[in-house]
XYZ file of C-alpha atoms in Angstrom:
334
model
C 97.536 62.058 200.373
C 96.472 64.289 197.494
C 99.516 66.491 198.052
C 101.850 63.470 197.851
C 100.218 62.264 194.648
C 100.472 65.768 193.188
C 104.210 65.992 193.966
C 104.784 62.516 192.542
C 102.957 63.469 189.365
C 105.009 66.674 189.027
C 108.258 64.764 189.553
C 107.315 62.240 186.873
C 106.447 65.076 184.486
C 109.866 66.694 185.083
C 111.632 63.396 184.428
C 109.641 62.899 181.230
C 110.472 66.438 180.083
C 114.208 65.881 180.745
C 114.086 62.592 178.877
C 112.405 64.205 175.875
C 114.774 67.190 176.012
C 117.892 65.005 176.001
C 116.596 62.909 173.112
C 115.666 66.045 171.163
C 119.045 67.737 171.826
C 120.931 64.638 170.753
C 118.874 64.371 167.539
C 119.328 68.070 166.703
C 123.072 67.827 167.357
C 123.405 64.886 164.972
C 121.358 66.721 162.318
C 123.729 69.716 162.551
C 126.750 67.448 162.183
C 125.290 65.914 159.035
C 124.045 69.195 157.561
C 127.443 70.881 157.791
C 129.338 67.694 156.765
C 131.459 67.902 159.914
C 132.434 64.276 159.435
C 135.325 65.740 157.415
C 136.907 66.701 160.741
C 137.543 62.992 161.208
C 140.469 63.340 158.807
C 142.605 65.770 160.877
C 141.452 64.101 164.100
C 142.567 60.686 162.848
C 145.883 61.991 161.511
C 146.780 63.877 164.691
C 145.764 60.932 166.846
C 147.745 58.502 164.698
C 150.852 60.701 164.768
C 150.684 60.874 168.559
C 149.924 57.200 169.126
C 152.906 56.278 166.949
C 155.370 58.458 168.875
C 154.113 58.211 172.470
C 154.618 54.446 172.959
C 158.200 54.723 171.673
C 159.098 57.488 174.119
C 157.221 55.734 176.900
C 159.137 52.513 176.258
C 162.457 54.384 176.259
C 161.678 55.833 179.683
C 160.257 52.687 181.268
C 162.935 50.302 179.980
C 165.861 52.590 180.803
C 166.936 52.346 184.442
C 168.668 55.728 184.378
C 165.643 57.539 182.922
C 163.280 55.874 185.397
C 165.289 57.367 188.248
C 164.698 60.949 187.098
C 161.613 62.821 188.220
C 161.206 64.815 184.991
C 161.077 61.640 182.911
C 158.567 60.001 185.251
C 156.384 63.086 184.859
C 156.825 62.967 181.102
C 155.900 59.269 181.044
C 152.734 60.006 183.003
C 151.821 62.804 180.581
C 152.349 60.512 177.595
C 150.246 57.738 179.158
C 147.414 60.141 180.013
C 147.516 61.579 176.482
C 147.321 58.131 174.911
C 144.263 57.261 177.003
C 142.640 60.598 176.209
C 143.291 60.360 172.461
C 141.956 56.818 172.178
C 138.685 57.590 173.961
C 138.276 60.952 172.233
C 138.656 59.353 168.807
C 136.099 56.668 169.686
C 133.647 59.357 170.795
C 134.188 61.484 167.679
C 133.764 58.490 165.349
C 130.584 57.314 167.077
C 129.077 60.818 167.060
C 129.944 61.428 163.419
C 128.652 58.082 162.177
C 125.553 58.157 164.370
C 126.466 55.034 166.333
C 124.113 54.972 169.315
C 126.074 54.307 172.510
C 124.633 53.010 175.759
C 124.048 55.873 178.197
C 126.122 54.314 181.001
C 128.968 53.525 178.601
C 128.827 57.054 177.172
C 129.021 58.617 180.636
C 131.931 56.373 181.654
C 133.847 57.124 178.454
C 133.248 60.864 178.916
C 134.335 60.703 182.573
C 137.540 58.778 181.850
C 138.302 61.183 178.993
C 137.931 64.112 181.407
C 140.138 62.305 183.952
C 142.880 61.763 181.354
C 142.688 65.398 180.229
C 142.867 66.764 183.784
C 145.680 64.367 184.696
C 147.745 65.495 181.708
C 147.227 69.177 182.581
C 148.138 68.594 186.232
C 151.243 66.636 185.260
C 152.364 69.339 182.824
C 151.986 71.828 185.668
C 154.065 69.573 187.925
C 156.784 69.534 185.266
C 157.094 73.297 185.661
C 157.281 72.892 189.450
C 159.935 70.188 189.000
C 162.037 72.515 186.841
C 161.708 75.267 189.432
C 162.802 72.970 192.284
C 165.754 71.637 190.247
C 167.039 75.148 189.495
C 166.186 76.689 192.862
C 167.614 73.940 195.090
C 169.992 71.889 192.905
C 171.891 70.343 195.840
C 168.720 69.153 197.571
C 166.725 68.300 194.450
C 167.073 64.514 194.668
C 166.201 64.582 198.355
C 163.102 66.709 197.756
C 161.800 64.737 194.765
C 163.168 61.171 194.756
C 161.564 58.686 192.318
C 159.572 56.942 195.057
C 157.976 60.206 196.169
C 157.297 61.183 192.561
C 155.378 57.933 191.975
C 153.231 58.614 195.039
C 152.561 62.145 193.776
C 151.483 60.762 190.397
C 149.066 58.341 192.068
C 147.644 61.324 193.951
C 147.321 63.248 190.681
C 145.252 60.452 189.118
C 143.030 60.246 192.199
C 142.562 64.016 192.267
C 141.748 64.109 188.546
C 139.260 61.227 188.874
C 137.419 62.429 191.970
C 135.013 64.958 190.456
C 134.287 63.392 187.019
C 133.486 59.963 188.493
C 131.352 61.548 191.211
C 129.506 63.409 188.460
C 128.816 60.113 186.670
C 127.252 58.676 189.835
C 125.078 61.774 190.260
C 124.004 61.669 186.615
C 123.079 57.980 186.901
C 120.890 58.757 189.900
C 119.243 61.792 188.308
C 118.882 60.361 184.795
C 117.313 57.064 185.754
C 114.474 57.768 183.334
C 116.714 59.078 180.543
C 117.019 57.312 177.173
C 119.161 54.176 177.300
C 120.856 55.051 174.014
C 121.733 58.347 172.402
C 122.637 59.351 168.865
C 125.389 61.633 170.176
C 127.621 60.925 173.170
C 128.494 64.304 174.655
C 129.045 65.129 178.301
C 127.993 68.652 177.342
C 124.424 67.519 176.659
C 124.212 65.380 179.796
C 125.486 68.158 182.078
C 123.398 70.802 180.314
C 120.167 69.031 181.267
C 121.038 68.613 184.969
C 120.123 72.100 186.136
C 121.884 75.311 187.065
C 123.302 74.009 190.370
C 125.239 71.253 188.646
C 126.471 73.689 186.012
C 127.787 75.985 188.733
C 129.719 73.070 190.223
C 131.287 72.229 186.856
C 132.250 75.871 186.281
C 133.843 76.071 189.726
C 135.754 72.831 189.122
C 137.276 73.950 185.824
C 137.817 77.566 186.882
C 139.538 76.718 190.161
C 141.744 74.131 188.482
C 142.742 76.531 185.707
C 143.415 79.402 188.122
C 145.520 77.319 190.528
C 147.601 75.749 187.734
C 148.079 79.092 185.948
C 149.167 80.924 189.101
C 151.562 78.105 189.990
C 153.117 78.148 186.515
C 153.459 81.943 186.463
C 155.033 81.963 189.921
C 157.552 79.229 189.070
C 158.581 80.789 185.762
C 158.728 84.265 187.317
C 160.955 83.051 190.138
C 163.133 81.109 187.690
C 163.704 84.230 185.613
C 164.441 86.326 188.703
C 166.944 83.799 190.087
C 168.762 83.141 186.793
C 168.710 86.575 185.129
C 172.152 87.470 186.559
C 173.741 84.322 185.090
C 173.664 85.557 181.486
C 171.560 82.718 180.080
C 168.828 85.141 178.940
C 171.068 87.637 177.126
C 171.258 85.795 173.809
C 168.068 86.058 171.761
C 168.294 82.424 170.666
C 169.721 80.925 173.851
C 168.590 77.452 174.860
C 166.827 78.880 177.931
C 164.766 81.345 175.866
C 163.817 78.743 173.256
C 162.912 76.219 175.964
C 160.729 78.734 177.793
C 159.008 79.782 174.566
C 158.365 76.185 173.457
C 157.038 75.121 176.856
C 154.931 78.278 177.118
C 153.255 77.591 173.770
C 152.713 73.935 174.720
C 151.188 74.898 178.068
C 148.857 77.353 176.318
C 147.752 74.628 173.913
C 147.104 72.230 176.801
C 144.999 74.721 178.767
C 143.039 76.275 175.873
C 140.610 73.362 175.223
C 139.487 73.398 178.850
C 138.692 77.100 178.605
C 136.855 76.519 175.325
C 134.808 73.772 177.005
C 133.822 76.242 179.738
C 132.634 78.611 177.002
C 130.655 75.719 175.489
C 128.866 75.171 178.801
C 127.900 78.850 178.926
C 126.669 78.878 175.323
C 124.672 75.699 175.837
C 122.548 77.437 178.480
C 121.753 80.412 176.239
C 118.727 79.817 174.070
C 119.566 82.694 171.720
C 122.783 80.977 170.580
C 122.395 78.968 167.406
C 122.723 75.206 167.638
C 125.069 75.258 164.650
C 127.497 77.549 166.496
C 127.576 75.162 169.461
C 128.189 72.178 167.206
C 130.973 73.929 165.300
C 132.798 75.042 168.459
C 132.524 71.595 170.028
C 133.703 69.811 166.870
C 136.715 72.092 166.385
C 137.613 71.713 170.042
C 137.385 67.904 170.047
C 138.947 67.312 166.640
C 141.653 69.997 166.581
C 142.376 72.031 169.711
C 142.491 69.094 172.118
C 144.773 67.114 169.804
C 147.367 69.735 168.795
C 149.378 69.835 172.058
C 149.358 66.056 172.323
C 150.602 65.720 168.757
C 153.420 68.238 169.358
C 154.512 67.041 172.824
C 156.246 63.734 171.960
C 158.240 65.240 169.095
C 159.183 68.320 171.122
C 160.347 66.318 174.136
C 161.917 63.575 172.028
C 164.078 66.085 170.180
C 164.709 68.449 173.092
C 165.652 65.982 175.845
C 169.100 64.698 174.941
C 168.832 61.634 177.181
C 165.725 60.435 175.335
C 167.152 61.165 171.887
C 170.415 59.397 172.817
C 168.473 56.385 174.105
C 166.452 56.254 170.888
C 169.588 56.426 168.747
C 171.248 53.713 170.841
C 168.233 51.428 170.402
C 168.195 52.043 166.642
C 171.940 51.322 166.333
C 171.531 48.153 168.390
C 168.685 46.919 166.216
C 170.683 47.720 163.085
C 173.635 45.708 164.364
C 171.413 42.776 165.249
C 169.840 42.808 161.796
C 173.278 42.927 160.164
C 174.485 39.995 162.290
C 171.340 38.022 161.433
C 171.819 38.653 157.712
C 175.488 37.706 157.926
């Protein structure tokens, strides 16, 4: 009986320590944000988010309302990327604003917002990787391409991508709710980094494995597809010109892929730094703020304008819609 009471007392002490640690970390994080005036990062974050949210719905509407574009796998993949980016940007901006202004968010709501943000990020990265695979299949087996990746199969693949992206983050939310039952109900700063950092080394190992395995698999798949594409097409002369369309396309997509993957790698570095006591709190705050307000937004701000200008079908559809609206306005005026 005494042993049971002793274990219960120790467990309660651990819960109380975790509760105090989370509250203290959140308060220190907010103090660093205010001391360094990092609320100024709201300006580029808002501008990049606004630029993306203005362009993405237009491209998404062009794809969804055009029967011909809806029948192409590459445009379905692009539409899924745009939708995931819009969800990510909206939730990320809400989180950044609340953290900067010190708006205390309910713990459950904070964890759900963080989980859905992670789902949207992972879904966008997976879909961008699938776009590379789609290009490889189209070039490698052009006669069988529509049989291998018809629109119906592509939609099923996209549903699987969302489920795969949601599996681990939502499971993590359930685990955190069970383990943090005694945690503060509200927090000055909503950061998944703080919540995960207080859950112990075993949970951190799981998060590292999740991000590392995902990054390695996607990177190897992209390198293999692009390597095989170059090997298959190098005898066709499309790579000889320095400014050929193939070279420019590969360069643009390579830079965009790098920008998409970089924030995830930076977040992994953040997890490592958070566990090291010798690292200054200000350094952690700066890295996290730059990552959330700049690095995560750059590829999403570039993607709609790159694809809108580069894909002729989308640009032609946009021009046709603009000409149609201009004619209707002229008829109405007349």
